PDB file of C-alpha atoms in Angstrom:
ATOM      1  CA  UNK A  12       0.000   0.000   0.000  1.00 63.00           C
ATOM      2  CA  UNK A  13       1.157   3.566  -0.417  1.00 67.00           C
ATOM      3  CA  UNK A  14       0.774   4.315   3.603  1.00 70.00           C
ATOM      4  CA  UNK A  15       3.322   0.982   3.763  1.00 67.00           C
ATOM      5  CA  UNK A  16       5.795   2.722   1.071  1.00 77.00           C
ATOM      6  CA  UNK A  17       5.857   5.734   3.074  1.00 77.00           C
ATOM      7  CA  UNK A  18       6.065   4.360   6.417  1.00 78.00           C
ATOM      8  CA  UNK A  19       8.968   1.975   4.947  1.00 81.00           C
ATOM      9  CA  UNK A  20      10.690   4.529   3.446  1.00 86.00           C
ATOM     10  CA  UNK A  21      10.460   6.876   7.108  1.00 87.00           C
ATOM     11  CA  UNK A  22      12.095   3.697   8.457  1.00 86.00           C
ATOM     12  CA  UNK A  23      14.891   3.755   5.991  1.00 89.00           C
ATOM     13  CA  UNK A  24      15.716   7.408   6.684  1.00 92.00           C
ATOM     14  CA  UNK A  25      16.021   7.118  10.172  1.00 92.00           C
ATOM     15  CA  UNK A  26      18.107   3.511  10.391  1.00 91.00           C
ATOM     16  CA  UNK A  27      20.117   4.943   7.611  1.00 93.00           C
ATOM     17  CA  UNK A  28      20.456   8.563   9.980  1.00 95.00           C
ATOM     18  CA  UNK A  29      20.800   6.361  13.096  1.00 95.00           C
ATOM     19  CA  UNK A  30      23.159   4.096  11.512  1.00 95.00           C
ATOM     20  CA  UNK A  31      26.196   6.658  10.152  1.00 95.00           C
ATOM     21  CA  UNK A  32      25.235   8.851  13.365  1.00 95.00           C
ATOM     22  CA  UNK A  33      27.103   5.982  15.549  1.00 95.00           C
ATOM     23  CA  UNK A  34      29.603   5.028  13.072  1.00 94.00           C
ATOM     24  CA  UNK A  35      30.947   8.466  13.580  1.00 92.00           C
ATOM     25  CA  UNK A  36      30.370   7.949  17.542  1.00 93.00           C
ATOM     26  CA  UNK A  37      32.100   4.884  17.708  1.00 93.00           C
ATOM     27  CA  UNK A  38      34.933   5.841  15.265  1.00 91.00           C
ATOM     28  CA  UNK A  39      35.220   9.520  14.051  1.00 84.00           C
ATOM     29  CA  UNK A  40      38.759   9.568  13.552  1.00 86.00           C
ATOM     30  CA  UNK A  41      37.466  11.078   9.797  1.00 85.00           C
ATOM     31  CA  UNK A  42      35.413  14.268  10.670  1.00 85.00           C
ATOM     32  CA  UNK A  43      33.891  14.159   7.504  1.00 88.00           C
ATOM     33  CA  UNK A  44      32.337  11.312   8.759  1.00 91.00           C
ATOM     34  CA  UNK A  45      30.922  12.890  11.713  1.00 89.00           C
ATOM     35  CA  UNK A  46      29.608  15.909   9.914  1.00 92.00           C
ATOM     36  CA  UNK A  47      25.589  16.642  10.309  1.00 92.00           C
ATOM     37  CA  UNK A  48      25.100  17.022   6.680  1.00 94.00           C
ATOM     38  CA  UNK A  49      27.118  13.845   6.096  1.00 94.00           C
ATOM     39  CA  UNK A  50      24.613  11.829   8.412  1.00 94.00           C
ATOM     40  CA  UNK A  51      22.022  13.268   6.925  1.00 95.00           C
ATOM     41  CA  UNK A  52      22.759  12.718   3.456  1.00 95.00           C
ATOM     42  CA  UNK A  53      23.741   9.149   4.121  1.00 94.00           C
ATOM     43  CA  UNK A  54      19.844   9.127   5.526  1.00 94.00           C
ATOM     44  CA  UNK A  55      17.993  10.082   2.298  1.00 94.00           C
ATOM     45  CA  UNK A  56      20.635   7.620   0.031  1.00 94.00           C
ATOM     46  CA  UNK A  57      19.348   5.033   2.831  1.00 93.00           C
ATOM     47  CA  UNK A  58      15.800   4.930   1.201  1.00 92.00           C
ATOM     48  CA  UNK A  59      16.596   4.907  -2.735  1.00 92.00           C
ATOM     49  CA  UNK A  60      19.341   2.126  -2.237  1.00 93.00           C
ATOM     50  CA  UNK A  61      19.507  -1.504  -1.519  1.00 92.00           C
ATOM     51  CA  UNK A  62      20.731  -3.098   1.492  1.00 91.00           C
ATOM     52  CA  UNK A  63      23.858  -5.094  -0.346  1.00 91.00           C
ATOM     53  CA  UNK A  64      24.266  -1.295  -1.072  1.00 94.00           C
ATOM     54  CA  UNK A  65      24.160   0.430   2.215  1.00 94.00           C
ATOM     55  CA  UNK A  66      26.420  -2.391   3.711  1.00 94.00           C
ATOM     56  CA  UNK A  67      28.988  -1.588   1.107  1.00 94.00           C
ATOM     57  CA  UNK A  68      29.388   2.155   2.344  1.00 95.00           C
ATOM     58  CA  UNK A  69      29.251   1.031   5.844  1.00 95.00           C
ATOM     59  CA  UNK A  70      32.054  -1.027   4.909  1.00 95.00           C
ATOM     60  CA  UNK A  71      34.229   1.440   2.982  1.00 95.00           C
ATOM     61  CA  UNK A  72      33.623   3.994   6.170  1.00 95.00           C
ATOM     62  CA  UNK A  73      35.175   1.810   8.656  1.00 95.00           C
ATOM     63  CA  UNK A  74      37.978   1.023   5.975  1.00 94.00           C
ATOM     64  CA  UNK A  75      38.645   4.569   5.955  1.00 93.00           C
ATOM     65  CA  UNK A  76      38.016   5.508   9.422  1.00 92.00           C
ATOM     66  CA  UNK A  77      40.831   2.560  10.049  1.00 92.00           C
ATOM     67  CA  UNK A  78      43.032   3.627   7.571  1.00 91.00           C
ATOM     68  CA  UNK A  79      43.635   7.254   9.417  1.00 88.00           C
ATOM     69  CA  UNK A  80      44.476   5.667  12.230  1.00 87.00           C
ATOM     70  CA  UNK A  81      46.600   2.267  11.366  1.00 85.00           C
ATOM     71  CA  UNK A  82      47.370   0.872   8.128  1.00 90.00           C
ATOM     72  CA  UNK A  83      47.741  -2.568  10.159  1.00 88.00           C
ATOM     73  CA  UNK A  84      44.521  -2.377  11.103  1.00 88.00           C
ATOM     74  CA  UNK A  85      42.885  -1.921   8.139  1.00 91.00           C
ATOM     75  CA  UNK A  86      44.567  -4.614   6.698  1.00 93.00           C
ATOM     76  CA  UNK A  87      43.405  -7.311   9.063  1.00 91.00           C
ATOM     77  CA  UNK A  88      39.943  -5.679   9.192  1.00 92.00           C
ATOM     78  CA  UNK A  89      39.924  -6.248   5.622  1.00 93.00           C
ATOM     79  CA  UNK A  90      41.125 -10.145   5.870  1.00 95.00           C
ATOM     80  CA  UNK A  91      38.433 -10.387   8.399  1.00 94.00           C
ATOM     81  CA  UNK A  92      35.512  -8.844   6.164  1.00 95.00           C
ATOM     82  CA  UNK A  93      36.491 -11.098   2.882  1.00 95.00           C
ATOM     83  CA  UNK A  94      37.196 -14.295   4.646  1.00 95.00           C
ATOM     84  CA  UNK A  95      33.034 -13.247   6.604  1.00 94.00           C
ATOM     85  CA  UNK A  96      31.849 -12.682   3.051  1.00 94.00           C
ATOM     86  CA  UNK A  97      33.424 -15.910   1.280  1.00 93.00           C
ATOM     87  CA  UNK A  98      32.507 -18.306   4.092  1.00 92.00           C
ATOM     88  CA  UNK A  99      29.028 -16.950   4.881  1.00 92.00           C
ATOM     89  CA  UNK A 100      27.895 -13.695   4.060  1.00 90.00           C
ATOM     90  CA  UNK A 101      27.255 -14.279   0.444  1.00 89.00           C
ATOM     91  CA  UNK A 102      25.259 -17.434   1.550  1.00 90.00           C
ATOM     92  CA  UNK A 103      23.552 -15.704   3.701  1.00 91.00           C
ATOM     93  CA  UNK A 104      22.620 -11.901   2.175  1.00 89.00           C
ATOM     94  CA  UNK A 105      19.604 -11.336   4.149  1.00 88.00           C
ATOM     95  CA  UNK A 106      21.572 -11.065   7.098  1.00 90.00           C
ATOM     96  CA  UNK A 107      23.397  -7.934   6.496  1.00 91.00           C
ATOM     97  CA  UNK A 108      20.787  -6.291   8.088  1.00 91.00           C
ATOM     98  CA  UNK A 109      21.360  -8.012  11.581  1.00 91.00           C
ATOM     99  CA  UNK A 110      25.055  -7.263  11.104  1.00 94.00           C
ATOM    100  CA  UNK A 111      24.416  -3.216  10.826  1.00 94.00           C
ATOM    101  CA  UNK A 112      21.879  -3.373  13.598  1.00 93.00           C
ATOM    102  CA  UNK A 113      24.641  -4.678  16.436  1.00 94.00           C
ATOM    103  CA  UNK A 114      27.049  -0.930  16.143  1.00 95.00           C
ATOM    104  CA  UNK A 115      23.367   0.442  16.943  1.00 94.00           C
ATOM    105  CA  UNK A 116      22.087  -1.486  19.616  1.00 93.00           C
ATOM    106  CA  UNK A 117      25.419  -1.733  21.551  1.00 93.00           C
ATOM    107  CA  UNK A 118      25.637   2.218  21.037  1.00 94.00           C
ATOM    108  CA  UNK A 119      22.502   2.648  23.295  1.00 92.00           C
ATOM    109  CA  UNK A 120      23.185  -0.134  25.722  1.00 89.00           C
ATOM    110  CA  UNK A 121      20.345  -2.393  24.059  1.00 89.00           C
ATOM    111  CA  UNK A 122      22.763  -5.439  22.814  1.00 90.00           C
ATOM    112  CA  UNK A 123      20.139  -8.014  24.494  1.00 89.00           C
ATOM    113  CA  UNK A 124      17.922  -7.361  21.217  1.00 89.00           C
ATOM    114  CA  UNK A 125      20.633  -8.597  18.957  1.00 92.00           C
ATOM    115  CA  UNK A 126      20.274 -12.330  19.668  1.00 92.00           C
ATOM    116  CA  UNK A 127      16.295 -11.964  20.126  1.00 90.00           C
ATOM    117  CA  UNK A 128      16.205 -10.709  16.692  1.00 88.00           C
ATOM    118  CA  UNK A 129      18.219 -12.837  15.193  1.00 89.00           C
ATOM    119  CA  UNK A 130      16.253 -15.761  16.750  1.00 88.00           C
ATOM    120  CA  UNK A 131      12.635 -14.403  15.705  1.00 85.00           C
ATOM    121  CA  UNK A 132      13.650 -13.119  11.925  1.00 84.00           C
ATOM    122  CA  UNK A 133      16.276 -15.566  10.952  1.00 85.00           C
ATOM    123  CA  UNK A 134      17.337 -17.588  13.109  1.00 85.00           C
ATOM    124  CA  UNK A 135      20.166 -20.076  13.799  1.00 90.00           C
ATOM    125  CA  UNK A 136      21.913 -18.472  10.551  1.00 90.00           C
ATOM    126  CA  UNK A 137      21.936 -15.111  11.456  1.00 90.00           C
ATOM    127  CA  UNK A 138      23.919 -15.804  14.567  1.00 92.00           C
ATOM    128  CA  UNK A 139      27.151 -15.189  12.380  1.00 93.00           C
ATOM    129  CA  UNK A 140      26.222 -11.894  11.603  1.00 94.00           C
ATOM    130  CA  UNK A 141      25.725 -10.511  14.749  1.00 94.00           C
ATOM    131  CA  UNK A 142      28.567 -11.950  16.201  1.00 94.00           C
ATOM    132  CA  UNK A 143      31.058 -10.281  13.001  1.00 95.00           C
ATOM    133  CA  UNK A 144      28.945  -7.293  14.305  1.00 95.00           C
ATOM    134  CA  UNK A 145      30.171  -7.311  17.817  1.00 95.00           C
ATOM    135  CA  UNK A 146      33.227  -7.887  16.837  1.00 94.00           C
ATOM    136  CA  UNK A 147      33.084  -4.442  14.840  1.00 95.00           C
ATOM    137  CA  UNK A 148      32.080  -2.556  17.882  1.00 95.00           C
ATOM    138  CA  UNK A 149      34.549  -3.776  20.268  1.00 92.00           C
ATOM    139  CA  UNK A 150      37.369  -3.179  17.834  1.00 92.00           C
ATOM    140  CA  UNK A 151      36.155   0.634  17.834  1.00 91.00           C
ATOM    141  CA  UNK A 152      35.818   0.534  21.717  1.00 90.00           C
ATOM    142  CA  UNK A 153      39.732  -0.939  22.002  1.00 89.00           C
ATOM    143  CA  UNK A 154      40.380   1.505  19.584  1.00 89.00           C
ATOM    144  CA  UNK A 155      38.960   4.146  21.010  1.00 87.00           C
ATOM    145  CA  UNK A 156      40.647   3.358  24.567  1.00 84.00           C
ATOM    146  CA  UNK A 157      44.748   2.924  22.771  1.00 85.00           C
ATOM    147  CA  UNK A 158      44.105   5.941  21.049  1.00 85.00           C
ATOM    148  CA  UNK A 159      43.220   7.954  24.093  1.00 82.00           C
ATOM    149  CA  UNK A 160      45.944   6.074  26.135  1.00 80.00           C
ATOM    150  CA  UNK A 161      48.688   7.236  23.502  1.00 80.00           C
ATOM    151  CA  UNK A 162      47.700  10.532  23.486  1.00 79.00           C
ATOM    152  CA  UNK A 163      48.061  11.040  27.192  1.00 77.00           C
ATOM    153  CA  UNK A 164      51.045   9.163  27.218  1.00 75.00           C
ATOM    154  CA  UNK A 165      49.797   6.083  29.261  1.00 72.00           C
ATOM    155  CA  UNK A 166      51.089   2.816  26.669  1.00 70.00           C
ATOM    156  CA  UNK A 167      53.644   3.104  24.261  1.00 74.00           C
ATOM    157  CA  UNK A 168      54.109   1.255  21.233  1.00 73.00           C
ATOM    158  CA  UNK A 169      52.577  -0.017  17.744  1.00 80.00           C
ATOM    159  CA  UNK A 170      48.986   0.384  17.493  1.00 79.00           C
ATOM    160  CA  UNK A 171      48.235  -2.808  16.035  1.00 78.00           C
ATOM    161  CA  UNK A 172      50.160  -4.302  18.660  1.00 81.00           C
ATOM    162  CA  UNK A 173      48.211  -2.865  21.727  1.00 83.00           C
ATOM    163  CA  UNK A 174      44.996  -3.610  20.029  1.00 84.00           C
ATOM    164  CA  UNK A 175      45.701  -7.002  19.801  1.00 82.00           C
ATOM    165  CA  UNK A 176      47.150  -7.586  23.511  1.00 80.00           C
ATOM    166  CA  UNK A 177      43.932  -5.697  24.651  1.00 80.00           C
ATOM    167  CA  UNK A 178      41.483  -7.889  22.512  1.00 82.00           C
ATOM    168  CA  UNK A 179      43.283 -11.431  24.008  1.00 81.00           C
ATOM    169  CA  UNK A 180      42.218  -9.958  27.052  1.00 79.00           C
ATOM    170  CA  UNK A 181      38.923  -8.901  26.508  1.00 82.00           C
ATOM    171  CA  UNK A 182      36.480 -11.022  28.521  1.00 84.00           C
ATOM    172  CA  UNK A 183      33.425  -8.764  27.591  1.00 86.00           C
ATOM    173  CA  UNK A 184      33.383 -10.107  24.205  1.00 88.00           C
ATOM    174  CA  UNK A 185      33.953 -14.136  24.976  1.00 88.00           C
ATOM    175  CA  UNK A 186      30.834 -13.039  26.969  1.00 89.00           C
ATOM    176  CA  UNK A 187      28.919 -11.864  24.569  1.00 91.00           C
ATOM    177  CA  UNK A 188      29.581 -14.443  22.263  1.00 93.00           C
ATOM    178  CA  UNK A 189      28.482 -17.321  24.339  1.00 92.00           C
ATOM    179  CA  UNK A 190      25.534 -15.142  25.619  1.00 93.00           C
ATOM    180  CA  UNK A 191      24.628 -14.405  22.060  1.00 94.00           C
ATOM    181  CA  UNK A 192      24.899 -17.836  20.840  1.00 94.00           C
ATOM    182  CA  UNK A 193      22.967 -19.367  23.799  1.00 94.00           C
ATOM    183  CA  UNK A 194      19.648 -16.957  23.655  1.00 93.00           C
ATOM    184  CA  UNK A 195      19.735 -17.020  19.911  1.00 93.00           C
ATOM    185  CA  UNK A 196      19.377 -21.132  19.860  1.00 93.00           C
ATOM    186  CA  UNK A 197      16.386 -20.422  22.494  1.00 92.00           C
ATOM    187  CA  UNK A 198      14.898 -17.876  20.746  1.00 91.00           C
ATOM    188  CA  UNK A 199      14.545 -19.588  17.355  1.00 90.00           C
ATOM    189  CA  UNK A 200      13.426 -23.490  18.815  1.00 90.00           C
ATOM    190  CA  UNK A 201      10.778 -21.540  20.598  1.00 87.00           C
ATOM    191  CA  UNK A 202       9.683 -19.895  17.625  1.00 81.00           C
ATOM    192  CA  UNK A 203       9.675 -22.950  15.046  1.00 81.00           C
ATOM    193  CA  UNK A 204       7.408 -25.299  17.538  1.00 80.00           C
ATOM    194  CA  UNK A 205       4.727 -23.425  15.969  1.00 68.00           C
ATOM    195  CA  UNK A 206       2.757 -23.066  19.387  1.00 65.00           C
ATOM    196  CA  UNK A 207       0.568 -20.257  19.998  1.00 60.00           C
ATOM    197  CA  UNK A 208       1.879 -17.113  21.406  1.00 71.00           C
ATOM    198  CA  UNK A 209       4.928 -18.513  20.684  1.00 71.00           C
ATOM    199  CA  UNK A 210       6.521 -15.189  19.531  1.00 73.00           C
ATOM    200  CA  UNK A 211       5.741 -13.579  22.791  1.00 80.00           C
ATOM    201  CA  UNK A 212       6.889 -16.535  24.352  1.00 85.00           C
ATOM    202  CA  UNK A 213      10.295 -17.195  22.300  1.00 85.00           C
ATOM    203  CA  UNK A 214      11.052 -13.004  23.246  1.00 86.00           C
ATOM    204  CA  UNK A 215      10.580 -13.238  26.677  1.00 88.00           C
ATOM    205  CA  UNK A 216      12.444 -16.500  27.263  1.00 89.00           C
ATOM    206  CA  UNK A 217      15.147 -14.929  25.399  1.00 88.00           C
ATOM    207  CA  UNK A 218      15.116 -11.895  27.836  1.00 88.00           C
ATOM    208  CA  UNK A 219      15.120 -13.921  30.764  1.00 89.00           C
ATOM    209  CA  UNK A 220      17.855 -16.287  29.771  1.00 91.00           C
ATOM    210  CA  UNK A 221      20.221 -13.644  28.964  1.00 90.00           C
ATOM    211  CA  UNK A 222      19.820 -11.333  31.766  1.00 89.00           C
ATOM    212  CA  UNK A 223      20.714 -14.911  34.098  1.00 90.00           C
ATOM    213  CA  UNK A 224      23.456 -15.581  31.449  1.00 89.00           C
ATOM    214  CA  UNK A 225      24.931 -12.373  31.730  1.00 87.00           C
ATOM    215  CA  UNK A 226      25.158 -12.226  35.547  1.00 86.00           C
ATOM    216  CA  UNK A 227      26.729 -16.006  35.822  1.00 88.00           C
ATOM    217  CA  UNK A 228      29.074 -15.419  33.089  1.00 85.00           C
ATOM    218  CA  UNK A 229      29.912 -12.042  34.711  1.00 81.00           C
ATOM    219  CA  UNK A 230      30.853 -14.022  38.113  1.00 81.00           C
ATOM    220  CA  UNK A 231      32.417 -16.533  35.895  1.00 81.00           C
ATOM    221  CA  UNK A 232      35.121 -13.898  34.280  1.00 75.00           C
ATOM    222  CA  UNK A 233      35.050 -11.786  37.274  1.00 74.00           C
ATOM    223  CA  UNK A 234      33.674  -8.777  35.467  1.00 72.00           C
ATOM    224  CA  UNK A 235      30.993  -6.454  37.402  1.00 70.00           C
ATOM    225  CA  UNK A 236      27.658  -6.768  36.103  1.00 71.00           C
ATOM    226  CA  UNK A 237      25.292  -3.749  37.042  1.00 72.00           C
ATOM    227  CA  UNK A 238      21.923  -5.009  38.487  1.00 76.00           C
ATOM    228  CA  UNK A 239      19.784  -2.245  37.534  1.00 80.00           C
ATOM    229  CA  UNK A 240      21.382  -1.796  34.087  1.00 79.00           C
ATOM    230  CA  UNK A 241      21.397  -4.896  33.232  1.00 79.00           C
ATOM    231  CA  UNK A 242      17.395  -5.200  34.265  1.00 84.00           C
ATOM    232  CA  UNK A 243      16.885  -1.841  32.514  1.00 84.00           C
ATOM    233  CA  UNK A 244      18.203  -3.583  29.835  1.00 83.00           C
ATOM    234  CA  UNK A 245      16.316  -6.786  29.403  1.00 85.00           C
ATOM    235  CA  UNK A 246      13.071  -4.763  30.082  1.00 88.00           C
ATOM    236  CA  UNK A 247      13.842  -2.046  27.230  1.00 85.00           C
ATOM    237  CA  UNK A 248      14.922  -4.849  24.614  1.00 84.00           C
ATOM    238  CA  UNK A 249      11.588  -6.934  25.204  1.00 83.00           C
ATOM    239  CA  UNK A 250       9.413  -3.820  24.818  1.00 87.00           C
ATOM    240  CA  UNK A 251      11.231  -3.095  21.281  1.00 85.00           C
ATOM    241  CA  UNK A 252      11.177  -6.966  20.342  1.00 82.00           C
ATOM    242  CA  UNK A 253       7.600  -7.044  21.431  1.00 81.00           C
ATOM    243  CA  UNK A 254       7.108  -4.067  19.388  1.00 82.00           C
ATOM    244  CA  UNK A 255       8.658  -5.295  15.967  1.00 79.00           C
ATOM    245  CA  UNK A 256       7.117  -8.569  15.955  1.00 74.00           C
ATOM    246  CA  UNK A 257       3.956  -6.755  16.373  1.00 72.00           C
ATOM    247  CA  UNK A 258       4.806  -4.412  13.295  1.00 68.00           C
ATOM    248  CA  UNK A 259       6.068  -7.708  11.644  1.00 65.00           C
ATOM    249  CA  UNK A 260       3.193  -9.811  12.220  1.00 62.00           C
ATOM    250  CA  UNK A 261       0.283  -7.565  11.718  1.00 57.00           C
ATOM    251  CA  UNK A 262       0.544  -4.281  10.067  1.00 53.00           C
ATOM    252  CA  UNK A 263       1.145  -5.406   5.996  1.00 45.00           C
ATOM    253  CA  UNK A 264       3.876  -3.225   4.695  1.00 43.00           C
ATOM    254  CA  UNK A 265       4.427  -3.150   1.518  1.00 42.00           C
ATOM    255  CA  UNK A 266       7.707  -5.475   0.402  1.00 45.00           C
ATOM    256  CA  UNK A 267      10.528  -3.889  -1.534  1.00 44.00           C
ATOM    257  CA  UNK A 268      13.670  -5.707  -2.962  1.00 41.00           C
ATOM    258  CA  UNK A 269      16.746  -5.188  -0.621  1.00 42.00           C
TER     259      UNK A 269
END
């Protein structure tokens, strides 16, 4: 219908907005990148191009967000992307949605609807894309924290080098990993039995099983786990999931060819 078209293309505009908004958050070593009228012209391409599209030119923004900082880098980011696209990504297409979603939802401490998503729209197979996804925003948070530590002079030495010691050590993101994997496997057997409410069901199992996974596995790695964040959390990532399945399930927007 031509209310769906509009509504779609509203949706498009403000993922595309949202999406280039925290790539310049989480990077912005480039301040092109993290100009308004950059963001919002990446917004109104968002609506006239294809997703194999808009993946591209997140791509080539991290490249060159990278490249101003470490040629190194960029390099093994690169590796990393073609060896993701070879073995899965161009088996899987569909998913490079689920991959852009994860810079977003970690951004505004919401990464508990990554693996609920992935379990309601996709399941099992888009697992791989949100976990190349979280690997993408902890390389800009270690990034982040060597740049600012060789600027004021606390560590010394080759960037590549640093990032790599600090990613060995990074129990946050073996965390997530397992987490991720874990609620994602829930998530989609609940939804394939087929019983009824079972979409309501599969979310909020997958809500309650990672807020208990997060606080074992945060005993388990010795990591401090905020209660009322992590709550907060669970609570604002059913309300969304709750929210798209309804949008997904009942209102019929009109399909366009990503």
């Amino acid at each position: 219908t031509e209310r769906g078209r509009y509504t779609q293309s509203g949706m498009r505009f403000l993922g595309g907005t949202v999406l280039f908004y925290v790539l310049g958050e989480l990077f912005g070593y480039t301040e092109t990148f993290s100009q308004p009228f950059f963001i919002f012209m990446m917004g109104v391409i968002s609506v006239f191009i294809p997703i194999s599209a808009l993946s591209l030119i997140f791509y080539v923004v991290i490249f060159l967000e990278l490249l101003h900082v470490s040629l190194e880098v960029t390099l093994f980011f690169a590796l990393v992307v073609v060896l993701y696209f070879l073995v899965y990504q161009r088996v899987f297409p569909e998913t490079r949605i689920y991959l852009m979603m994860v810079p977003i939802f970690f951004y505004f401490q919401l990464p508990a609807c990554l693996p609920i998503f992935a379990g309601m729209f996709c399941g099992i197979e888009g697992l791989p894309a949100i976990l190349m996804g979280t690997v993408i925003y902890y390389l800009s948070n270690i990034l982040q924290q060597t740049m600012n530590q060789l600027a004021s002079g606390s560590a010394h030495g080759k960037v590549y080098s640093l990032i790599a010691a600090r990613a060995i050590d990074n129990k946050d993101l073996l965390l997530y990993f397992v987490v991720f994997c874990l609620v994602t496997a829930l998530v989609t057997a609940i939804r394939k039995r087929g019983a009824a409410h079972g979409w309501n069901i599969s979310i909020l199992a997958g809500g309650v099983v990672y807020l208990i996974c997060m606080f074992i596995g945060g005993y388990l790695v010795n990591n401090e786990i905020n209660i009322t964040s992590q709550i907060g959390t669970i609570i604002g990532s059913i309300a969304i999931a709750l929210i798209i399945q309804f949008l997904y399930n009942v209102i019929d927007y009109t399909r366009e060819e990503t």
